[in-house]
Amino acid sequence: GIQVEQSPPDLILQEGANSTLRCNFSDSVNNLQWFHQNPWGQLINLFYIPSGTKQNGRLSATTVATERYSLLYISSSQTTDSGVYFCAVDGPKAAGNKLTFGGGTRVLVKP
Amino acid sequence: NAGVTQTPKFRVLKTGQSMTLLCAQDMNHEYMYWYRQDPGMGLRLIHYSVGEGTTAKGEVPDGYNVSRLKKQNFLLGLESAAPSQTSVYFCASRKKMNQPQHFGDGTRLSIL
């Protein structure tokens, strides 16, 4: 099956700093989603981005499908950005188009 | 619009007990999924459904059963709970292929 790797595994930021999270995947994909899992365990949809670039406030994401990676940018980080960020993909061969999740990047934003 | 609703939010069971987790979506989505999340890990697929009356196995189906009798509901059953099934369970749905999955808030299940 498709492999998804995220880096870095952990990230500590000072409030106001910018950061980039990376997601590499091993095969062609139909879909790619970025999620934020908050400290209460909820999975929040950030982006649905199989290709191209999208922006939502301080967050933006870029997927280069031909090179099999996606980047999530956090600008002017806030303490509420803390949590775990997951990248998840599904490909044309995935049964039911199930999502395969990466291991996540744990982000801590310090005040 | 409630989206994806999971019931219950928390539950503690004893080994050998049975229970059913309910997932309900009000978005008229065709596809529904049950995942489990274990500490420090991403989500793994248990079972899924591509439409009313259909179900299929995912990566980790052993010990679980599912039913999709109504399009809006997807039930996950544990026939004889084991401590290894202690986890957080997430339900998700999507309208069709090449659409994003939407997740419920999760059910935290502990098996003693």
Tab-separated table of C-alpha atoms in Angstrom:
chain	number	residue	atom	x	y	z
A	1	GLY	CA	0.000	0.000	0.000
A	2	ILE	CA	0.877	3.642	-0.187
A	3	GLN	CA	3.362	4.974	2.365
A	4	VAL	CA	3.041	8.419	3.923
A	5	GLU	CA	5.886	10.061	5.827
A	6	GLN	CA	5.694	13.351	7.677
A	7	SER	CA	8.496	15.526	8.907
A	8	PRO	CA	9.536	16.745	11.332
A	9	PRO	CA	7.943	14.473	13.950
A	10	ASP	CA	8.055	17.228	16.557
A	11	LEU	CA	8.224	21.002	16.328
A	12	ILE	CA	8.503	23.592	19.078
A	13	LEU	CA	7.791	27.165	18.062
A	14	GLN	CA	7.775	30.525	19.741
A	15	GLU	CA	4.520	32.392	19.264
A	16	GLY	CA	4.721	34.472	16.110
A	17	ALA	CA	7.172	32.198	14.302
A	18	ASN	CA	6.599	30.639	10.878
A	19	SER	CA	7.009	26.956	10.066
A	20	THR	CA	6.750	24.393	7.277
A	21	LEU	CA	5.526	20.816	7.677
A	22	ARG	CA	6.219	18.245	4.988
A	23	CYS	CA	4.338	15.175	3.766
A	24	ASN	CA	5.917	12.690	1.338
A	25	PHE	CA	3.941	9.886	-0.266
A	26	SER	CA	5.087	6.857	-2.213
A	27	ASP	CA	2.565	6.616	-5.061
A	28	SER	CA	0.176	8.691	-7.125
A	29	VAL	CA	-2.823	9.978	-5.173
A	30	ASN	CA	-6.387	11.032	-5.902
A	31	ASN	CA	-6.845	12.948	-2.711
A	32	LEU	CA	-4.744	14.569	-0.033
A	33	GLN	CA	-6.036	16.122	3.149
A	34	TRP	CA	-4.364	17.984	5.979
A	35	PHE	CA	-5.885	17.739	9.457
A	36	HIS	CA	-5.220	19.386	12.779
A	37	GLN	CA	-5.909	17.228	15.816
A	38	ASN	CA	-6.472	19.612	18.699
A	39	PRO	CA	-5.699	18.871	22.358
A	40	TRP	CA	-9.276	17.618	22.805
A	41	GLY	CA	-8.699	14.969	20.146
A	42	GLN	CA	-10.933	16.451	17.463
A	43	LEU	CA	-9.793	16.109	13.866
A	44	ILE	CA	-10.237	19.403	12.100
A	45	ASN	CA	-10.197	19.492	8.300
A	46	LEU	CA	-7.644	22.077	7.168
A	47	PHE	CA	-7.245	21.475	3.464
A	48	TYR	CA	-8.387	19.156	0.742
A	49	ILE	CA	-5.542	19.593	-1.717
A	50	PRO	CA	-4.702	16.830	-4.217
A	51	SER	CA	-2.723	19.394	-6.214
A	52	GLY	CA	-1.952	23.098	-6.321
A	53	THR	CA	-1.947	25.721	-3.583
A	54	LYS	CA	-4.623	26.875	-1.173
A	55	GLN	CA	-4.686	29.429	1.610
A	56	ASN	CA	-6.922	29.836	4.625
A	57	GLY	CA	-5.962	32.698	6.892
A	58	ARG	CA	-2.530	32.066	8.399
A	59	LEU	CA	-2.367	28.573	6.945
A	60	SER	CA	-1.543	27.578	3.414
A	61	ALA	CA	-0.763	24.311	1.669
A	62	THR	CA	0.909	23.261	-1.548
A	63	THR	CA	0.837	19.816	-3.151
A	64	VAL	CA	3.186	18.873	-5.981
A	65	ALA	CA	1.618	15.625	-7.067
A	66	THR	CA	4.213	14.846	-9.742
A	67	GLU	CA	6.954	14.955	-7.081
A	68	ARG	CA	4.822	13.235	-4.440
A	69	TYR	CA	4.922	15.733	-1.625
A	70	SER	CA	2.808	18.334	0.110
A	71	LEU	CA	3.758	21.224	2.378
A	72	LEU	CA	1.730	22.932	5.089
A	73	TYR	CA	2.787	26.449	6.058
A	74	ILE	CA	1.888	28.025	9.368
A	75	SER	CA	2.594	31.740	9.584
A	76	SER	CA	2.584	33.924	12.692
A	77	SER	CA	1.914	30.880	14.867
A	78	GLN	CA	-0.404	31.122	17.878
A	79	THR	CA	-0.724	28.914	20.942
A	80	THR	CA	-4.020	27.624	19.543
A	81	ASP	CA	-2.050	26.100	16.661
A	82	SER	CA	-0.639	23.513	19.069
A	83	GLY	CA	-1.608	19.917	18.431
A	84	VAL	CA	-0.815	17.217	15.920
A	85	TYR	CA	-0.954	17.801	12.182
A	86	PHE	CA	-1.759	14.842	9.971
A	87	CYS	CA	-1.438	14.399	6.265
A	88	ALA	CA	-3.644	11.689	4.742
A	89	VAL	CA	-3.859	10.424	1.187
A	90	ASP	CA	-5.739	7.974	-0.936
A	91	GLY	CA	-4.773	6.662	-4.301
A	92	PRO	CA	-6.502	5.085	-7.295
A	93	LYS	CA	-5.692	1.632	-5.979
A	94	ALA	CA	-6.962	2.200	-2.462
A	95	ALA	CA	-9.976	0.066	-1.632
A	96	GLY	CA	-12.968	2.310	-0.990
A	97	ASN	CA	-10.624	5.253	-1.395
A	98	LYS	CA	-9.640	4.870	2.219
A	99	LEU	CA	-7.261	7.433	3.649
A	100	THR	CA	-3.757	6.400	4.680
A	101	PHE	CA	-2.429	8.640	7.418
A	102	GLY	CA	1.096	9.750	8.063
A	103	GLY	CA	2.555	9.560	11.553
A	104	GLY	CA	1.848	13.221	12.228
A	105	THR	CA	3.861	16.269	13.282
A	106	ARG	CA	3.383	17.283	16.898
A	107	VAL	CA	3.501	21.071	17.202
A	108	LEU	CA	3.869	23.015	20.422
A	109	VAL	CA	3.610	26.796	20.244
A	110	LYS	CA	4.975	28.523	23.334
A	111	PRO	CA	3.719	31.950	24.433
B	1	ASN	CA	-25.997	20.985	9.964
B	2	ALA	CA	-24.630	18.474	12.462
B	3	GLY	CA	-22.210	16.777	10.035
B	4	VAL	CA	-20.910	13.489	11.448
B	5	THR	CA	-22.153	12.561	14.925
B	6	GLN	CA	-20.736	9.720	17.002
B	7	THR	CA	-22.471	8.114	19.973
B	8	PRO	CA	-21.343	7.597	22.711
B	9	LYS	CA	-18.373	9.931	23.307
B	10	PHE	CA	-16.886	7.813	26.098
B	11	ARG	CA	-17.392	4.263	27.297
B	12	VAL	CA	-15.709	1.839	29.676
B	13	LEU	CA	-16.289	-1.885	29.164
B	14	LYS	CA	-15.176	-5.047	30.852
B	15	THR	CA	-13.423	-7.752	28.862
B	16	GLY	CA	-15.955	-9.945	27.086
B	17	GLN	CA	-18.767	-7.382	27.021
B	18	SER	CA	-20.338	-6.303	23.765
B	19	MET	CA	-21.350	-2.892	22.520
B	20	THR	CA	-22.271	-0.913	19.425
B	21	LEU	CA	-20.917	2.453	18.361
B	22	LEU	CA	-23.202	4.585	16.243
B	23	CYS	CA	-22.172	6.985	13.502
B	24	ALA	CA	-24.777	9.226	11.901
B	25	GLN	CA	-24.273	11.708	9.054
B	26	ASP	CA	-26.799	14.171	7.688
B	27	MET	CA	-24.939	15.115	4.505
B	28	ASN	CA	-26.368	12.361	2.268
B	29	HIS	CA	-22.878	10.889	1.859
B	30	GLU	CA	-22.405	7.562	0.104
B	31	TYR	CA	-19.142	6.469	1.704
B	32	MET	CA	-18.659	5.869	5.409
B	33	TYR	CA	-15.619	4.673	7.364
B	34	TRP	CA	-14.613	3.491	10.804
B	35	TYR	CA	-11.020	4.154	11.944
B	36	ARG	CA	-9.192	3.575	15.183
B	37	GLN	CA	-6.405	5.730	16.588
B	38	ASP	CA	-3.898	4.378	19.061
B	39	PRO	CA	-1.465	6.509	21.100
B	40	GLY	CA	1.150	8.284	19.009
B	41	MET	CA	-0.212	6.933	15.756
B	42	GLY	CA	-2.263	8.003	12.813
B	43	LEU	CA	-5.639	6.462	12.058
B	44	ARG	CA	-6.102	2.931	10.728
B	45	LEU	CA	-9.160	1.754	8.824
B	46	ILE	CA	-11.326	-0.940	10.440
B	47	HIS	CA	-14.265	-1.266	8.024
B	48	TYR	CA	-15.901	0.884	5.405
B	49	SER	CA	-19.041	1.136	3.285
B	50	VAL	CA	-19.482	2.454	-0.238
B	51	GLY	CA	-23.264	2.665	-0.003
B	52	GLU	CA	-26.363	1.560	1.856
B	53	GLY	CA	-26.381	-2.193	2.422
B	54	THR	CA	-22.673	-2.649	1.638
B	55	THR	CA	-19.681	-3.158	3.925
B	56	ALA	CA	-16.046	-4.155	3.430
B	57	LYS	CA	-12.982	-4.901	5.544
B	58	GLY	CA	-10.199	-2.418	6.075
B	59	GLU	CA	-6.709	-2.857	7.519
B	60	VAL	CA	-7.637	-4.027	11.028
B	61	PRO	CA	-11.112	-5.671	10.891
B	62	ASP	CA	-10.616	-8.545	13.353
B	63	GLY	CA	-12.898	-8.420	16.377
B	64	TYR	CA	-15.300	-5.917	14.801
B	65	ASN	CA	-18.478	-6.098	12.755
B	66	VAL	CA	-20.369	-3.351	10.948
B	67	SER	CA	-23.748	-2.702	9.396
B	68	ARG	CA	-25.122	-0.031	7.034
B	69	LEU	CA	-28.861	-0.665	6.996
B	70	LYS	CA	-29.639	3.009	6.429
B	71	LYS	CA	-27.610	5.380	4.292
B	72	GLN	CA	-27.146	7.863	7.105
B	73	ASN	CA	-26.001	5.380	9.766
B	74	PHE	CA	-22.927	3.187	10.087
B	75	LEU	CA	-22.712	0.945	13.155
B	76	LEU	CA	-19.544	-0.595	14.583
B	77	GLY	CA	-19.977	-3.597	16.859
B	78	LEU	CA	-17.634	-5.273	19.295
B	79	GLU	CA	-18.950	-8.762	20.005
B	80	SER	CA	-16.539	-9.655	22.818
B	81	ALA	CA	-14.408	-6.710	23.859
B	82	ALA	CA	-10.690	-7.228	24.493
B	83	PRO	CA	-8.150	-4.870	26.143
B	84	SER	CA	-6.390	-4.556	22.752
B	85	GLN	CA	-9.487	-2.743	21.486
B	86	THR	CA	-8.924	0.133	23.884
B	87	SER	CA	-8.631	3.041	21.486
B	88	VAL	CA	-10.236	6.170	20.121
B	89	TYR	CA	-12.662	5.388	17.319
B	90	PHE	CA	-13.407	7.848	14.552
B	91	CYS	CA	-16.157	7.714	11.981
B	92	ALA	CA	-15.883	9.549	8.674
B	93	SER	CA	-17.995	10.062	5.589
B	94	ARG	CA	-17.588	11.447	2.096
B	95	LYS	CA	-20.011	12.271	-0.697
B	96	LYS	CA	-18.187	10.287	-3.380
B	97	MET	CA	-14.720	9.521	-4.624
B	98	ASN	CA	-12.418	12.527	-5.036
B	99	GLN	CA	-14.175	14.382	-2.253
B	100	PRO	CA	-12.801	15.094	1.230
B	101	GLN	CA	-13.624	12.899	4.195
B	102	HIS	CA	-15.404	14.526	7.134
B	103	PHE	CA	-14.761	13.181	10.621
B	104	GLY	CA	-16.798	12.907	13.787
B	105	ASP	CA	-15.405	13.929	17.174
B	106	GLY	CA	-14.435	10.393	18.150
B	107	THR	CA	-15.447	7.814	20.758
B	108	ARG	CA	-12.963	7.063	23.527
B	109	LEU	CA	-13.330	3.389	24.478
B	110	SER	CA	-11.539	1.677	27.359
B	111	ILE	CA	-11.636	-2.082	27.889
B	112	LEU	CA	-10.672	-3.238	31.372
